[in-house]
Coordinates of C-alpha atoms in Angstrom, one line a residue:
M240 CA -233.8 2.3 135.5
A241 CA -236.0 -0.1 138.2
T242 CA -237.4 -3.5 137.1
P243 CA -239.7 -6.0 139.2
E244 CA -236.7 -7.9 140.0
F245 CA -234.7 -5.2 141.3
P246 CA -236.9 -2.6 142.3
E247 CA -235.0 1.2 142.6
V248 CA -234.2 1.8 146.0
E249 CA -233.4 5.5 147.1
V250 CA -230.9 6.3 150.1
P251 CA -232.2 9.3 151.7
I252 CA -229.3 12.0 152.5
K253 CA -230.2 14.7 155.4
A254 CA -229.8 18.0 154.0
I255 CA -226.1 19.0 154.4
D256 CA -225.3 22.0 155.9
A257 CA -222.3 24.0 157.5
G258 CA -223.6 22.8 161.0
T259 CA -223.4 19.3 159.8
I260 CA -220.1 19.6 158.5
L261 CA -218.8 20.9 161.6
S262 CA -220.4 18.4 163.6
S263 CA -218.6 15.3 161.4
I264 CA -215.2 17.0 161.5
L265 CA -215.6 17.7 165.3
I266 CA -216.0 14.0 165.7
I267 CA -213.3 13.1 163.7
I268 CA -211.0 15.5 165.8
I269 CA -212.2 13.9 168.8
A270 CA -211.8 10.5 167.8
Y271 CA -208.1 11.3 166.9
L272 CA -207.3 13.0 170.0
L273 CA -209.0 10.3 171.8
V274 CA -207.5 7.9 170.4
R275 CA -203.6 10.0 170.9
L276 CA -204.2 10.4 174.5
I277 CA -205.7 6.9 175.5
T278 CA -202.4 5.6 173.0
Y279 CA -200.0 8.0 175.3
I280 CA -201.6 6.6 178.5
L281 CA -201.6 3.2 178.1
I282 CA -197.7 3.0 176.9
R283 CA -196.6 4.8 179.9
V284 CA -198.6 2.6 182.3
S285 CA -197.3 -0.7 179.9
E286 CA -193.5 0.6 180.6
R287 CA -194.0 0.5 184.8
A288 CA -196.3 -3.1 184.4
G289 CA -193.1 -5.5 183.8
G290 CA -194.3 -8.6 182.8
Y291 CA -198.0 -7.4 181.7
R292 CA -196.2 -4.5 179.2
I293 CA -197.3 -6.3 176.1
T294 CA -200.9 -7.7 177.5
I295 CA -201.5 -3.5 178.1
K296 CA -200.1 -2.6 174.8
M297 CA -202.5 -5.0 173.1
V298 CA -205.6 -3.1 174.3
I299 CA -204.2 0.0 172.4
P300 CA -205.3 -1.4 169.0
L301 CA -208.9 -2.5 169.8
L302 CA -209.4 0.7 171.6
K303 CA -208.6 2.2 168.1
F304 CA -211.0 0.4 166.5
S305 CA -213.9 0.7 168.7
I306 CA -213.2 4.3 168.8
Y307 CA -213.1 4.9 165.3
G308 CA -215.7 2.4 164.6
V309 CA -218.1 4.8 166.6
A310 CA -217.1 8.0 165.5
I311 CA -218.1 6.5 161.5
Y312 CA -221.4 5.6 163.1
F313 CA -222.1 9.1 164.3
I314 CA -220.8 10.8 161.1
L315 CA -223.1 8.3 159.0
G316 CA -226.2 8.8 161.0
S317 CA -225.6 12.5 160.6
L318 CA -225.6 12.5 156.9
L319 CA -228.1 9.6 156.3
S320 CA -231.6 8.0 157.4
L321 CA -231.9 4.5 156.6
T322 CA -234.3 1.9 156.8
S323 CA -233.4 -1.7 157.2
T324 CA -234.4 -2.3 153.2
Q325 CA -232.0 0.7 152.0
L326 CA -229.3 -0.3 154.6
V327 CA -229.6 -3.4 152.7
A328 CA -228.9 -1.4 149.1
F329 CA -226.2 1.1 150.9
S330 CA -224.4 -1.8 152.0
G331 CA -224.7 -3.6 148.2
L332 CA -223.3 -0.2 146.6
L333 CA -220.5 -0.3 149.2
G334 CA -219.6 -3.4 148.9
A335 CA -219.3 -2.8 144.8
A336 CA -217.4 0.0 145.6
I337 CA -214.8 -1.8 147.7
G338 CA -214.6 -4.5 145.2
F339 CA -213.7 -2.1 142.0
G340 CA -211.4 0.9 144.1
L341 CA -211.1 0.2 147.5
K342 CA -210.3 -3.8 147.8
D343 CA -206.7 -2.9 149.1
L344 CA -208.0 -0.7 151.8
F345 CA -210.8 -3.3 152.6
A346 CA -208.4 -6.2 152.7
D347 CA -206.1 -3.7 155.7
V348 CA -209.0 -3.2 157.5
I349 CA -210.1 -7.0 157.8
G350 CA -206.5 -8.0 158.6
G351 CA -206.7 -5.6 161.1
L352 CA -209.5 -7.0 162.8
I353 CA -208.4 -10.3 162.1
L354 CA -205.1 -9.3 164.3
I355 CA -207.1 -8.1 167.0
F356 CA -209.0 -11.0 167.8
E357 CA -207.0 -13.8 166.6
K358 CA -203.4 -12.3 167.8
P359 CA -200.8 -14.0 165.4
Y360 CA -198.2 -11.1 166.8
Q361 CA -198.9 -8.3 169.5
I362 CA -197.5 -5.1 170.1
G363 CA -194.3 -5.5 171.7
D364 CA -193.5 -8.9 169.5
K365 CA -190.5 -9.3 167.9
V366 CA -191.9 -10.3 164.4
K367 CA -191.3 -11.3 161.1
I368 CA -193.1 -10.2 158.1
G369 CA -192.7 -9.0 154.5
G370 CA -189.1 -9.5 154.9
Y371 CA -188.9 -7.1 157.5
Y372 CA -187.8 -8.1 161.1
G373 CA -188.5 -6.0 164.0
E374 CA -190.4 -5.3 167.0
V375 CA -194.0 -4.2 166.7
S376 CA -194.7 -0.6 167.9
D377 CA -198.4 -0.2 166.5
I378 CA -201.0 -2.2 164.9
G379 CA -203.2 0.2 163.3
I380 CA -206.7 0.1 160.7
R381 CA -204.5 0.0 158.0
S382 CA -201.1 -1.2 158.6
T383 CA -198.8 -2.5 161.4
R384 CA -195.7 -0.6 162.4
L385 CA -192.4 -2.3 162.9
I386 CA -189.2 -0.9 164.6
T387 CA -186.3 -2.9 162.5
P388 CA -182.6 -3.3 164.6
D389 CA -181.3 -0.4 162.9
D390 CA -184.2 1.6 164.4
D391 CA -185.8 2.2 161.1
L392 CA -189.9 2.8 161.4
V393 CA -191.4 0.1 158.6
S394 CA -195.2 0.3 157.8
V395 CA -196.3 -3.3 156.7
P396 CA -199.9 -3.5 155.3
N397 CA -202.2 -5.8 157.3
Y398 CA -203.3 -7.6 154.2
L399 CA -200.1 -9.1 154.2
M400 CA -200.9 -11.5 156.6
F401 CA -203.0 -13.1 154.3
T402 CA -200.2 -13.8 151.6
E403 CA -196.9 -13.7 153.8
A404 CA -195.7 -16.0 156.4
V405 CA -195.8 -14.6 159.9
A406 CA -193.0 -15.3 162.4
S407 CA -193.3 -14.3 165.6
A408 CA -190.2 -14.8 168.4
N409 CA -191.8 -14.5 171.5
A410 CA -195.5 -15.0 170.8
G411 CA -196.9 -12.4 173.6
S412 CA -194.1 -13.2 175.8
P413 CA -191.9 -11.0 177.5
Q414 CA -189.0 -13.1 177.6
M415 CA -187.5 -14.6 174.0
M416 CA -185.1 -17.1 172.9
V417 CA -182.0 -15.6 171.4
V418 CA -179.4 -18.0 169.2
I419 CA -175.9 -17.5 169.6
D420 CA -173.6 -19.3 167.1
L421 CA -169.8 -19.2 167.2
F422 CA -167.4 -21.1 164.5
I423 CA -164.2 -22.6 166.0
D424 CA -161.6 -24.5 163.9
P425 CA -161.8 -28.1 163.8
G426 CA -158.6 -28.5 165.7
S427 CA -159.7 -26.5 168.5
D428 CA -161.1 -28.4 171.8
A429 CA -164.6 -28.5 171.3
E430 CA -165.6 -29.8 174.8
L431 CA -163.5 -26.4 176.5
A432 CA -165.4 -24.2 173.8
L433 CA -168.7 -25.5 174.9
R434 CA -168.2 -25.0 178.7
I435 CA -167.0 -21.7 178.1
L436 CA -170.0 -20.9 176.2
K437 CA -172.3 -22.1 179.0
E438 CA -170.6 -20.4 181.5
A439 CA -170.7 -17.1 179.2
V440 CA -174.6 -17.7 178.9
V441 CA -175.4 -18.4 182.6
T442 CA -173.4 -15.6 184.1
S443 CA -175.2 -13.2 181.6
K444 CA -176.8 -10.1 183.6
Y445 CA -179.7 -10.6 180.5
V446 CA -180.3 -14.3 180.6
Y447 CA -183.7 -15.7 181.9
I448 CA -183.3 -19.3 183.1
S449 CA -186.6 -21.3 184.4
K450 CA -187.9 -24.7 184.2
K451 CA -190.0 -23.6 181.2
R452 CA -187.3 -21.6 179.6
P453 CA -184.2 -23.8 179.8
F454 CA -181.0 -23.3 177.8
T455 CA -178.8 -25.4 175.7
I456 CA -175.6 -25.5 174.3
L457 CA -175.1 -27.6 171.0
L458 CA -172.2 -28.8 169.0
E459 CA -172.1 -29.2 165.3
D460 CA -169.5 -30.4 162.9
F461 CA -169.0 -29.1 159.4
P462 CA -166.6 -29.8 157.0
F463 CA -164.0 -26.8 157.6
Y464 CA -165.2 -25.8 160.8
R465 CA -167.2 -26.7 164.1
R466 CA -170.3 -24.7 165.4
V467 CA -171.0 -24.2 168.7
R468 CA -174.6 -22.5 169.7
A469 CA -176.3 -21.6 172.3
R470 CA -179.9 -21.0 172.9
A471 CA -181.1 -19.6 175.6
Y472 CA -184.0 -16.8 176.8
V473 CA -183.3 -13.0 177.8
F474 CA -185.7 -11.8 180.5
D475 CA -186.7 -9.0 178.1
L476 CA -186.9 -9.2 174.2
R477 CA -185.6 -5.6 174.0
Y478 CA -182.8 -7.2 175.2
E479 CA -181.9 -9.3 172.5
F480 CA -179.1 -7.7 170.8
E481 CA -177.3 -6.6 174.0
F482 CA -177.2 -10.7 175.2
K483 CA -175.9 -12.0 171.7
S484 CA -173.2 -9.2 172.1
E485 CA -172.2 -9.5 175.4
V486 CA -171.9 -13.3 175.4
T487 CA -170.3 -13.5 172.3
R488 CA -167.9 -11.0 173.1
R489 CA -166.7 -12.8 176.7
A490 CA -166.8 -16.2 174.8
W491 CA -164.6 -14.9 172.1
H492 CA -162.0 -13.5 175.1
E493 CA -162.0 -16.6 176.7
F494 CA -161.4 -18.7 173.8
S495 CA -158.4 -16.6 172.5
Q496 CA -156.9 -17.2 176.1
R497 CA -157.5 -20.6 175.8
G498 CA -156.1 -21.5 172.5
I499 CA -159.4 -22.0 170.7
K500 CA -159.1 -20.3 167.1
A501 CA -161.5 -19.5 164.9
P502 CA -161.7 -21.3 161.1
Q503 CA -159.3 -20.7 158.2
V504 CA -160.7 -19.2 155.4
T505 CA -160.4 -22.3 152.4
V506 CA -161.7 -21.4 149.2
M507 CA -162.2 -24.2 146.8
G508 CA -161.8 -24.1 142.7
E509 CA -160.7 -25.9 139.7
G510 CA -157.0 -26.2 138.5
P511 CA -153.6 -25.0 139.5
M512 CA -153.6 -23.2 143.3
S513 CA -157.2 -24.1 143.4
S514 CA -157.0 -24.7 146.8
I515 CA -156.2 -21.7 149.4
T516 CA -156.1 -22.1 152.7
R517 CA -154.9 -19.2 155.6

């Protein structure tokens, strides 16, 4: 019931007939097909663009939001005829609906918009979010899709960016740092191990070295082992694991030839025979 403080505002709905329904369905189909076509074309173009691959792919989610936004505008325009006052009232009703039943969907959409404009990560980035790590293959209206190292496709709700820490390994760059840890026995020649690991890194076909992308070789002592660590960039983040595997394999092959051993296994406990080393 209307009151002086809250006057009743009617939202006029146009007569809905078969033509209106068909036109709305047609708009949705056209928007969907247009998004699929543009996505396909841009992905094909990006794969041939070298260093601009990630930049081109980031246009895809922006176009998705724009196309679907225009489609929704035309559909609502064919169903409703709103004045400015009625638009405010309708917005209030929509906000109430969102607050009661669609808050998760609304949070996903807002999260998607923030991802588009603030770009904490982009399509093509290697990220860790919601406990999952992988390459961002798509940023949609509701979720972000990741391809994990095991080739699983994971859909992560966009609202998680408000509640979870998000780590991007490359921040929009095609190059990405890779950390390779090798563990050797404390009695082995650490200096020789560092030289071998350095040689394996700088001669890798996947490595990218420049003034802005240097590499480092580090040594750290622990009670029962030593860690030799390489930090270097790959020229394309998609070769992260190939680079790590190649360097590890070549380094350990040379270690075995030069007498550098892996750490011995030590189990510490209490009582007789509590310490076992092999």
